[in-house]
Amino acid sequence: MSIKGFHIVFIVFSTLLALGIGCYCVWIDLTVGEPVYRTGAIVSFVCAVGLIIYGVLFYRKMKRLRLIT
Amino acid sequence: MEIPYTVSARRDTGLWNAKIGIWLFLASEVMLFGGLFSAYIFLRLDAGPGEWPHGLLNVPVGTMNTAILIASSVTVVLAWAALKMRDLTRYKIYMTLTILCGVTFLVVKLSYEWPQKFEHFGAFIKEDALGKYEQYLGNRHLLEKGLAPRKEITGHLHNKEALNDPNIKEYEIALDPVNADPTNPAMDRPHFWPLPATDKIATIEKEDVQYANMFLPKHSAYFASYFTITGLHGAHVLGGVLVFCYMMVPASFRLYRHNPEHLANRVEVAGLFWHFVDLVWIFVFPLFYLL
């Protein structure tokens, strides 16, 4: 596997981590109820969406530049 | 003498040599970290209720370090892509950013996170003395809520000489909020933002203590695992940063002028290693900081 493929795998795991942290923050917010956890959940989910968009753009750009064949 | 297969692929493997080498190396690294992670998980599963430390790490700082490493993986790929497009100026910018990310991660780890632990103290109370320190442990309150009991009192040790002097019969601790106000429902779960030690001082008799120490590897299996895995990971980050620094010295730029594809392949191999190191952190962070 090349660095391009490994980078996409890495972005997938990073996205899963961001989603996991978001769910963790929601869970803590429901049990403790501090606003900081709600903020953490929103930031985490936004980061997850950002990583997904980045991953798609990265794949398309590598393909366009013929660095992914 | 020219080293073969640094750019062109071998006919039998279909790959250039360094790529096979790095994947074999990464396979051995998976076994190394896999063994350590397995040890951590089994130690944790074996711990009794209330015996496994929880919520002692700084989550915001850990999150920031995670973001730094993810960003560094992006910049290293961009550095490689810049080389493939023969844009040396962009390569230098992205590689410098990658090095800065790695250095920032290490500085935060070694100058803030670890020293913060070395200044902290914890005392595990004997089973038959738990009632005596109920005001600091709040176990009746936890029992009512169906939560695991507390057995450890933590904070900043005022009389550090008590650790080594057998003539001193008690520890004086500036309590952490969780022990200063143990029945406060807000203390039932770990805090996202770490709270500073309070002014409330507790005196704990040594004869009531099963085990006490600063937050060092010998404090508990948790901290032994934490320092081993984060230390080994930090050593890998340092190794990666050193390799990236080598990619920025004049010898590498001479190689670029002579054979740019060869330098691009070197950066790709180093980038694969860097991605692996960052992937390890993606597992370290939730395992130690959140769960």
mmCIF file of C-alpha atoms in Angstrom:
data_model
loop_
_atom_site.group_PDB
_atom_site.id
_atom_site.type_symbol
_atom_site.label_atom_id
_atom_site.label_comp_id
_atom_site.label_asym_id
_atom_site.label_seq_id
_atom_site.Cartn_x
_atom_site.Cartn_y
_atom_site.Cartn_z
ATOM 1 C CA MET A 1 0.000 0.000 0.000
ATOM 2 C CA SER A 2 1.281 3.458 -0.872
ATOM 3 C CA ILE A 3 1.188 6.538 1.325
ATOM 4 C CA LYS A 4 -1.962 7.708 -0.495
ATOM 5 C CA GLY A 5 -3.873 4.561 0.462
ATOM 6 C CA PHE A 6 -2.510 4.584 4.011
ATOM 7 C CA HIS A 7 -3.438 8.261 4.345
ATOM 8 C CA ILE A 8 -7.045 7.488 3.435
ATOM 9 C CA VAL A 9 -7.086 4.621 5.975
ATOM 10 C CA PHE A 10 -5.688 7.047 8.556
ATOM 11 C CA ILE A 11 -8.360 9.646 7.786
ATOM 12 C CA VAL A 12 -11.049 6.949 8.166
ATOM 13 C CA PHE A 13 -9.708 6.063 11.647
ATOM 14 C CA SER A 14 -9.420 9.763 12.563
ATOM 15 C CA THR A 15 -13.049 10.276 11.518
ATOM 16 C CA LEU A 16 -14.129 7.308 13.635
ATOM 17 C CA LEU A 17 -12.175 8.773 16.581
ATOM 18 C CA ALA A 18 -13.883 12.162 16.146
ATOM 19 C CA LEU A 19 -17.305 10.454 16.016
ATOM 20 C CA GLY A 20 -16.373 8.384 19.087
ATOM 21 C CA ILE A 21 -15.330 11.463 21.059
ATOM 22 C CA GLY A 22 -18.571 13.158 20.006
ATOM 23 C CA CYS A 23 -20.641 10.210 21.282
ATOM 24 C CA TYR A 24 -18.553 10.106 24.497
ATOM 25 C CA CYS A 25 -19.267 13.810 25.087
ATOM 26 C CA VAL A 26 -23.004 13.286 24.460
ATOM 27 C CA TRP A 27 -23.024 10.379 26.934
ATOM 28 C CA ILE A 28 -21.229 12.420 29.629
ATOM 29 C CA ASP A 29 -23.510 15.397 28.934
ATOM 30 C CA LEU A 30 -26.580 13.207 29.497
ATOM 31 C CA THR A 31 -25.227 11.831 32.795
ATOM 32 C CA VAL A 32 -23.485 14.931 34.223
ATOM 33 C CA GLY A 33 -25.031 17.756 32.199
ATOM 34 C CA GLU A 34 -22.212 20.262 31.905
ATOM 35 C CA PRO A 35 -22.288 22.641 28.881
ATOM 36 C CA VAL A 36 -18.622 21.973 28.092
ATOM 37 C CA TYR A 37 -19.483 18.410 27.048
ATOM 38 C CA ARG A 38 -22.208 19.611 24.690
ATOM 39 C CA THR A 39 -19.682 21.998 23.131
ATOM 40 C CA GLY A 40 -17.162 19.148 22.902
ATOM 41 C CA ALA A 41 -19.733 16.949 21.159
ATOM 42 C CA ILE A 42 -20.563 19.660 18.592
ATOM 43 C CA VAL A 43 -16.866 20.357 17.906
ATOM 44 C CA SER A 44 -16.145 16.622 17.533
ATOM 45 C CA PHE A 45 -19.005 16.047 15.086
ATOM 46 C CA VAL A 46 -17.971 19.123 13.066
ATOM 47 C CA CYS A 47 -14.392 17.765 12.959
ATOM 48 C CA ALA A 48 -15.717 14.372 11.795
ATOM 49 C CA VAL A 49 -17.641 16.016 8.948
ATOM 50 C CA GLY A 50 -14.545 18.105 8.085
ATOM 51 C CA LEU A 51 -12.386 14.961 7.954
ATOM 52 C CA ILE A 52 -14.889 13.196 5.674
ATOM 53 C CA ILE A 53 -14.923 16.181 3.293
ATOM 54 C CA TYR A 54 -11.115 16.362 3.393
ATOM 55 C CA GLY A 55 -10.829 12.609 2.678
ATOM 56 C CA VAL A 56 -13.076 12.838 -0.371
ATOM 57 C CA LEU A 57 -11.272 15.942 -1.692
ATOM 58 C CA PHE A 58 -7.888 14.306 -1.106
ATOM 59 C CA TYR A 59 -8.911 11.180 -3.018
ATOM 60 C CA ARG A 60 -10.308 13.211 -5.929
ATOM 61 C CA LYS A 61 -7.226 15.446 -6.115
ATOM 62 C CA MET A 62 -4.789 12.524 -6.040
ATOM 63 C CA LYS A 63 -6.768 10.856 -8.778
ATOM 64 C CA ARG A 64 -6.841 14.066 -10.859
ATOM 65 C CA LEU A 65 -3.078 14.497 -10.465
ATOM 66 C CA ARG A 66 -2.671 10.806 -11.387
ATOM 67 C CA LEU A 67 -0.950 10.167 -8.051
ATOM 68 C CA ILE A 68 -3.659 7.560 -7.396
ATOM 69 C CA THR A 69 -4.130 5.281 -10.359
ATOM 70 C CA MET B 1 28.304 1.890 -6.259
ATOM 71 C CA GLU B 2 24.685 2.484 -7.238
ATOM 72 C CA ILE B 3 22.123 0.905 -4.906
ATOM 73 C CA PRO B 4 19.553 -0.902 -7.074
ATOM 74 C CA TYR B 5 15.767 -0.621 -6.868
ATOM 75 C CA THR B 6 15.591 2.720 -5.036
ATOM 76 C CA VAL B 7 13.296 4.126 -7.711
ATOM 77 C CA SER B 8 12.418 1.340 -10.106
ATOM 78 C CA ALA B 9 10.446 -1.715 -8.967
ATOM 79 C CA ARG B 10 11.974 -5.180 -8.689
ATOM 80 C CA ARG B 11 10.500 -7.592 -11.186
ATOM 81 C CA ASP B 12 9.878 -10.337 -8.589
ATOM 82 C CA THR B 13 8.130 -8.162 -5.957
ATOM 83 C CA GLY B 14 6.756 -5.389 -8.120
ATOM 84 C CA LEU B 15 7.934 -2.827 -5.557
ATOM 85 C CA TRP B 16 11.064 -0.795 -4.871
ATOM 86 C CA ASN B 17 13.092 -2.158 -1.972
ATOM 87 C CA ALA B 18 12.503 0.492 0.687
ATOM 88 C CA LYS B 19 8.747 0.042 0.445
ATOM 89 C CA ILE B 20 8.997 -3.656 1.218
ATOM 90 C CA GLY B 21 11.426 -2.837 4.024
ATOM 91 C CA ILE B 22 9.144 -0.292 5.677
ATOM 92 C CA TRP B 23 6.114 -2.610 5.574
ATOM 93 C CA LEU B 24 8.102 -5.445 7.141
ATOM 94 C CA PHE B 25 9.258 -3.002 9.808
ATOM 95 C CA LEU B 26 5.708 -1.750 10.393
ATOM 96 C CA ALA B 27 4.510 -5.360 10.736
ATOM 97 C CA SER B 28 6.993 -5.831 13.590
ATOM 98 C CA GLU B 29 5.804 -2.543 15.112
ATOM 99 C CA VAL B 30 2.196 -3.773 15.032
ATOM 100 C CA MET B 31 3.310 -6.787 17.086
ATOM 101 C CA LEU B 32 5.189 -4.564 19.548
ATOM 102 C CA PHE B 33 2.352 -2.128 20.185
ATOM 103 C CA GLY B 34 -0.266 -4.888 19.865
ATOM 104 C CA GLY B 35 1.388 -6.768 22.740
ATOM 105 C CA LEU B 36 1.464 -3.653 24.915
ATOM 106 C CA PHE B 37 -2.165 -2.766 24.170
ATOM 107 C CA SER B 38 -3.218 -6.358 24.933
ATOM 108 C CA ALA B 39 -1.328 -6.234 28.246
ATOM 109 C CA TYR B 40 -3.082 -2.974 29.141
ATOM 110 C CA ILE B 41 -6.541 -4.336 28.299
ATOM 111 C CA PHE B 42 -6.034 -7.533 30.322
ATOM 112 C CA LEU B 43 -4.619 -5.613 33.311
ATOM 113 C CA ARG B 44 -7.643 -3.360 33.230
ATOM 114 C CA LEU B 45 -10.144 -6.194 32.914
ATOM 115 C CA ASP B 46 -8.487 -7.919 35.877
ATOM 116 C CA ALA B 47 -8.729 -4.866 38.163
ATOM 117 C CA GLY B 48 -11.426 -4.931 40.852
ATOM 118 C CA PRO B 49 -14.141 -2.258 41.177
ATOM 119 C CA GLY B 50 -12.637 1.120 42.102
ATOM 120 C CA GLU B 51 -9.055 -0.112 41.808
ATOM 121 C CA TRP B 52 -8.341 1.208 38.301
ATOM 122 C CA PRO B 53 -7.451 4.940 38.246
ATOM 123 C CA HIS B 54 -9.747 6.953 36.029
ATOM 124 C CA GLY B 55 -9.977 10.571 34.951
ATOM 125 C CA LEU B 56 -6.402 11.439 35.964
ATOM 126 C CA LEU B 57 -5.214 12.588 32.538
ATOM 127 C CA ASN B 58 -5.704 16.013 30.985
ATOM 128 C CA VAL B 59 -8.283 15.393 28.217
ATOM 129 C CA PRO B 60 -8.134 18.860 26.522
ATOM 130 C CA VAL B 61 -4.334 18.645 26.241
ATOM 131 C CA GLY B 62 -4.588 15.077 24.905
ATOM 132 C CA THR B 63 -7.209 16.205 22.369
ATOM 133 C CA MET B 64 -4.960 19.052 21.251
ATOM 134 C CA ASN B 65 -2.040 16.635 20.798
ATOM 135 C CA THR B 66 -4.304 14.315 18.769
ATOM 136 C CA ALA B 67 -5.282 17.196 16.483
ATOM 137 C CA ILE B 68 -1.608 18.142 16.078
ATOM 138 C CA LEU B 69 -0.679 14.608 14.994
ATOM 139 C CA ILE B 70 -3.601 14.364 12.543
ATOM 140 C CA ALA B 71 -2.538 17.722 11.051
ATOM 141 C CA SER B 72 1.057 16.476 10.743
ATOM 142 C CA SER B 73 -0.125 13.447 8.751
ATOM 143 C CA VAL B 74 -1.857 15.804 6.329
ATOM 144 C CA THR B 75 1.237 17.996 5.938
ATOM 145 C CA VAL B 76 3.565 15.024 5.345
ATOM 146 C CA VAL B 77 1.344 13.766 2.515
ATOM 147 C CA LEU B 78 1.253 17.273 1.047
ATOM 148 C CA ALA B 79 5.073 17.415 1.264
ATOM 149 C CA TRP B 80 5.300 14.130 -0.633
ATOM 150 C CA ALA B 81 2.759 15.315 -3.254
ATOM 151 C CA ALA B 82 4.735 18.563 -3.698
ATOM 152 C CA LEU B 83 7.875 16.509 -4.430
ATOM 153 C CA LYS B 84 5.988 14.373 -6.934
ATOM 154 C CA MET B 85 4.961 17.596 -8.681
ATOM 155 C CA ARG B 86 8.583 18.820 -8.463
ATOM 156 C CA ASP B 87 7.692 21.831 -6.309
ATOM 157 C CA LEU B 88 10.615 22.085 -3.878
ATOM 158 C CA THR B 89 9.443 25.304 -2.205
ATOM 159 C CA ARG B 90 6.107 23.788 -1.185
ATOM 160 C CA TYR B 91 7.867 20.629 -0.083
ATOM 161 C CA LYS B 92 10.055 22.675 2.281
ATOM 162 C CA ILE B 93 7.019 24.489 3.731
ATOM 163 C CA TYR B 94 5.013 21.325 4.357
ATOM 164 C CA MET B 95 7.969 19.383 5.728
ATOM 165 C CA THR B 96 8.804 22.245 8.118
ATOM 166 C CA LEU B 97 5.183 22.235 9.324
ATOM 167 C CA THR B 98 5.373 18.468 9.879
ATOM 168 C CA ILE B 99 8.539 18.826 11.943
ATOM 169 C CA LEU B 100 6.982 21.652 13.968
ATOM 170 C CA CYS B 101 3.911 19.511 14.703
ATOM 171 C CA GLY B 102 6.096 16.619 15.889
ATOM 172 C CA VAL B 103 8.227 18.887 18.075
ATOM 173 C CA THR B 104 5.125 20.565 19.562
ATOM 174 C CA PHE B 105 3.669 17.155 20.433
ATOM 175 C CA LEU B 106 6.876 16.139 22.215
ATOM 176 C CA VAL B 107 7.264 19.458 24.043
ATOM 177 C CA VAL B 108 3.675 19.279 25.366
ATOM 178 C CA LYS B 109 4.193 15.674 26.433
ATOM 179 C CA LEU B 110 7.567 16.095 28.117
ATOM 180 C CA SER B 111 7.314 19.588 29.567
ATOM 181 C CA TYR B 112 3.674 19.627 30.653
ATOM 182 C CA GLU B 113 1.814 16.318 30.734
ATOM 183 C CA TRP B 114 4.423 14.073 32.297
ATOM 184 C CA PRO B 115 5.762 16.586 34.884
ATOM 185 C CA GLN B 116 2.148 17.253 35.957
ATOM 186 C CA LYS B 117 1.885 13.564 36.875
ATOM 187 C CA PHE B 118 5.194 13.513 38.743
ATOM 188 C CA GLU B 119 3.848 16.241 41.101
ATOM 189 C CA HIS B 120 0.686 14.309 41.972
ATOM 190 C CA PHE B 121 0.239 11.886 44.864
ATOM 191 C CA GLY B 122 -2.164 9.033 45.586
ATOM 192 C CA ALA B 123 -2.733 6.849 48.660
ATOM 193 C CA PHE B 124 -4.744 3.612 48.476
ATOM 194 C CA ILE B 125 -6.570 3.079 51.783
ATOM 195 C CA LYS B 126 -6.737 -0.368 53.441
ATOM 196 C CA GLU B 127 -10.140 -2.084 53.287
ATOM 197 C CA ASP B 128 -10.632 -1.977 57.082
ATOM 198 C CA ALA B 129 -9.832 1.773 57.215
ATOM 199 C CA LEU B 130 -12.118 2.920 54.389
ATOM 200 C CA GLY B 131 -14.831 3.972 56.887
ATOM 201 C CA LYS B 132 -12.370 6.183 58.781
ATOM 202 C CA TYR B 133 -11.804 8.287 55.654
ATOM 203 C CA GLU B 134 -15.427 8.303 54.481
ATOM 204 C CA GLN B 135 -15.442 12.132 54.508
ATOM 205 C CA TYR B 136 -12.828 12.058 51.707
ATOM 206 C CA LEU B 137 -14.065 8.983 49.825
ATOM 207 C CA GLY B 138 -17.853 9.384 49.887
ATOM 208 C CA ASN B 139 -18.453 5.657 49.370
ATOM 209 C CA ARG B 140 -21.925 5.656 50.976
ATOM 210 C CA HIS B 141 -22.993 8.255 48.404
ATOM 211 C CA LEU B 142 -21.466 6.169 45.566
ATOM 212 C CA LEU B 143 -23.139 2.988 46.880
ATOM 213 C CA GLU B 144 -26.540 4.724 46.809
ATOM 214 C CA LYS B 145 -25.932 5.674 43.183
ATOM 215 C CA GLY B 146 -24.721 2.195 42.248
ATOM 216 C CA LEU B 147 -21.225 3.423 41.357
ATOM 217 C CA ALA B 148 -17.876 1.733 42.059
ATOM 218 C CA PRO B 149 -16.328 2.666 45.440
ATOM 219 C CA ARG B 150 -13.276 4.931 45.831
ATOM 220 C CA LYS B 151 -10.217 3.505 47.534
ATOM 221 C CA GLU B 152 -7.639 6.162 46.686
ATOM 222 C CA ILE B 153 -7.170 9.672 48.075
ATOM 223 C CA THR B 154 -5.278 11.932 45.676
ATOM 224 C CA GLY B 155 -3.816 15.434 45.662
ATOM 225 C CA HIS B 156 -0.561 17.294 46.250
ATOM 226 C CA LEU B 157 1.645 15.882 48.985
ATOM 227 C CA HIS B 158 2.731 18.606 51.419
ATOM 228 C CA ASN B 159 5.277 16.570 53.361
ATOM 229 C CA LYS B 160 7.152 14.767 50.595
ATOM 230 C CA GLU B 161 9.756 13.567 53.090
ATOM 231 C CA ALA B 162 7.021 11.263 54.470
ATOM 232 C CA LEU B 163 7.515 9.013 51.454
ATOM 233 C CA ASN B 164 10.969 7.922 52.611
ATOM 234 C CA ASP B 165 11.128 8.777 56.320
ATOM 235 C CA PRO B 166 9.676 5.960 58.484
ATOM 236 C CA ASN B 167 9.601 8.305 61.513
ATOM 237 C CA ILE B 168 6.907 10.441 59.888
ATOM 238 C CA LYS B 169 3.654 8.628 60.611
ATOM 239 C CA GLU B 170 1.241 10.484 58.323
ATOM 240 C CA TYR B 171 0.793 12.047 54.905
ATOM 241 C CA GLU B 172 -0.511 15.604 54.553
ATOM 242 C CA ILE B 173 -2.340 16.034 51.248
ATOM 243 C CA ALA B 174 -3.886 19.113 49.610
ATOM 244 C CA LEU B 175 -6.900 17.225 48.298
ATOM 245 C CA ASP B 176 -8.113 16.975 44.730
ATOM 246 C CA PRO B 177 -11.722 18.232 44.346
ATOM 247 C CA VAL B 178 -13.005 14.668 44.055
ATOM 248 C CA ASN B 179 -11.775 13.906 47.602
ATOM 249 C CA ALA B 180 -12.411 17.393 49.028
ATOM 250 C CA ASP B 181 -16.112 17.224 48.127
ATOM 251 C CA PRO B 182 -16.762 13.520 47.419
ATOM 252 C CA THR B 183 -20.570 13.596 47.797
ATOM 253 C CA ASN B 184 -20.988 16.357 45.215
ATOM 254 C CA PRO B 185 -22.811 14.664 42.275
ATOM 255 C CA ALA B 186 -20.560 16.621 39.884
ATOM 256 C CA MET B 187 -17.645 14.518 41.190
ATOM 257 C CA ASP B 188 -19.273 11.201 40.273
ATOM 258 C CA ARG B 189 -17.664 11.297 36.813
ATOM 259 C CA PRO B 190 -14.245 12.468 35.597
ATOM 260 C CA HIS B 191 -14.035 16.073 34.467
ATOM 261 C CA PHE B 192 -13.254 17.163 30.934
ATOM 262 C CA TRP B 193 -11.420 20.197 32.289
ATOM 263 C CA PRO B 194 -9.051 19.130 35.069
ATOM 264 C CA LEU B 195 -9.764 20.859 38.376
ATOM 265 C CA PRO B 196 -6.842 22.166 40.477
ATOM 266 C CA ALA B 197 -6.051 20.797 43.947
ATOM 267 C CA THR B 198 -8.037 22.463 46.733
ATOM 268 C CA ASP B 199 -6.797 24.172 49.927
ATOM 269 C CA LYS B 200 -8.404 21.440 52.013
ATOM 270 C CA ILE B 201 -5.715 19.423 53.759
ATOM 271 C CA ALA B 202 -6.246 15.799 54.771
ATOM 272 C CA THR B 203 -4.033 13.939 57.216
ATOM 273 C CA ILE B 204 -3.781 10.246 56.444
ATOM 274 C CA GLU B 205 -2.066 7.879 58.849
ATOM 275 C CA LYS B 206 0.485 5.637 57.184
ATOM 276 C CA GLU B 207 -0.798 2.563 59.029
ATOM 277 C CA ASP B 208 -4.142 3.005 57.235
ATOM 278 C CA VAL B 209 -2.495 3.109 53.821
ATOM 279 C CA GLN B 210 -2.123 -0.022 51.732
ATOM 280 C CA TYR B 211 0.096 1.664 49.185
ATOM 281 C CA ALA B 212 1.061 5.270 48.409
ATOM 282 C CA ASN B 213 3.236 6.960 45.839
ATOM 283 C CA MET B 214 3.579 9.839 43.429
ATOM 284 C CA PHE B 215 2.017 9.305 39.971
ATOM 285 C CA LEU B 216 5.066 7.422 38.668
ATOM 286 C CA PRO B 217 5.191 4.087 36.806
ATOM 287 C CA LYS B 218 5.456 2.280 40.163
ATOM 288 C CA HIS B 219 2.214 3.918 41.405
ATOM 289 C CA SER B 220 -0.027 1.411 39.626
ATOM 290 C CA ALA B 221 -0.381 -0.868 36.610
ATOM 291 C CA TYR B 222 -2.293 1.999 35.000
ATOM 292 C CA PHE B 223 0.592 4.455 35.206
ATOM 293 C CA ALA B 224 3.147 1.736 34.358
ATOM 294 C CA SER B 225 1.174 1.083 31.136
ATOM 295 C CA TYR B 226 0.644 4.799 30.513
ATOM 296 C CA PHE B 227 4.319 5.748 30.781
ATOM 297 C CA THR B 228 5.497 2.657 28.850
ATOM 298 C CA ILE B 229 3.149 3.115 25.897
ATOM 299 C CA THR B 230 3.259 6.924 25.685
ATOM 300 C CA GLY B 231 7.046 6.831 26.248
ATOM 301 C CA LEU B 232 7.550 4.295 23.460
ATOM 302 C CA HIS B 233 5.218 6.262 21.221
ATOM 303 C CA GLY B 234 7.111 9.467 22.054
ATOM 304 C CA ALA B 235 10.386 7.752 21.098
ATOM 305 C CA HIS B 236 8.825 6.894 17.726
ATOM 306 C CA VAL B 237 7.699 10.501 17.255
ATOM 307 C CA LEU B 238 11.252 11.656 18.040
ATOM 308 C CA GLY B 239 12.646 9.132 15.520
ATOM 309 C CA GLY B 240 10.234 10.382 12.864
ATOM 310 C CA VAL B 241 11.140 14.018 13.521
ATOM 311 C CA LEU B 242 14.868 13.206 13.194
ATOM 312 C CA VAL B 243 14.279 11.461 9.860
ATOM 313 C CA PHE B 244 12.224 14.428 8.611
ATOM 314 C CA CYS B 245 15.025 16.795 9.705
ATOM 315 C CA TYR B 246 17.415 14.717 7.574
ATOM 316 C CA MET B 247 15.059 15.232 4.629
ATOM 317 C CA MET B 248 15.615 18.973 5.030
ATOM 318 C CA VAL B 249 19.432 19.045 5.058
ATOM 319 C CA PRO B 250 21.485 20.101 1.968
ATOM 320 C CA ALA B 251 22.383 16.468 1.180
ATOM 321 C CA SER B 252 18.704 15.715 0.557
ATOM 322 C CA PHE B 253 18.348 18.768 -1.696
ATOM 323 C CA ARG B 254 21.405 17.592 -3.679
ATOM 324 C CA LEU B 255 19.652 14.235 -4.069
ATOM 325 C CA TYR B 256 16.569 16.103 -5.305
ATOM 326 C CA ARG B 257 18.592 17.851 -8.014
ATOM 327 C CA HIS B 258 20.273 14.574 -8.992
ATOM 328 C CA ASN B 259 17.250 12.230 -8.724
ATOM 329 C CA PRO B 260 13.989 13.830 -7.452
ATOM 330 C CA GLU B 261 12.047 10.558 -7.581
ATOM 331 C CA HIS B 262 14.514 8.983 -5.150
ATOM 332 C CA LEU B 263 13.891 11.743 -2.560
ATOM 333 C CA ALA B 264 10.125 11.426 -3.132
ATOM 334 C CA ASN B 265 10.384 7.699 -2.377
ATOM 335 C CA ARG B 266 12.354 8.408 0.796
ATOM 336 C CA VAL B 267 9.705 10.879 1.925
ATOM 337 C CA GLU B 268 6.993 8.324 1.147
ATOM 338 C CA VAL B 269 8.682 5.685 3.303
ATOM 339 C CA ALA B 270 9.180 8.143 6.171
ATOM 340 C CA GLY B 271 5.580 9.284 5.697
ATOM 341 C CA LEU B 272 4.305 5.704 5.985
ATOM 342 C CA PHE B 273 6.178 5.363 9.280
ATOM 343 C CA TRP B 274 4.740 8.697 10.458
ATOM 344 C CA HIS B 275 1.200 7.615 9.584
ATOM 345 C CA PHE B 276 1.685 4.424 11.567
ATOM 346 C CA VAL B 277 2.932 6.387 14.604
ATOM 347 C CA ASP B 278 -0.089 8.694 14.355
ATOM 348 C CA LEU B 279 -2.417 5.710 13.975
ATOM 349 C CA VAL B 280 -1.022 4.259 17.214
ATOM 350 C CA TRP B 281 -1.914 7.535 18.953
ATOM 351 C CA ILE B 282 -5.472 7.289 17.568
ATOM 352 C CA PHE B 283 -5.777 4.141 19.727
ATOM 353 C CA VAL B 284 -3.760 5.442 22.708
ATOM 354 C CA PHE B 285 -5.889 8.553 23.150
ATOM 355 C CA PRO B 286 -9.337 7.003 23.748
ATOM 356 C CA LEU B 287 -7.911 4.021 25.634
ATOM 357 C CA PHE B 288 -6.008 6.056 28.234
ATOM 358 C CA TYR B 289 -7.734 9.444 28.266
ATOM 359 C CA LEU B 290 -11.423 8.664 27.786
ATOM 360 C CA LEU B 291 -12.331 5.068 28.707
#
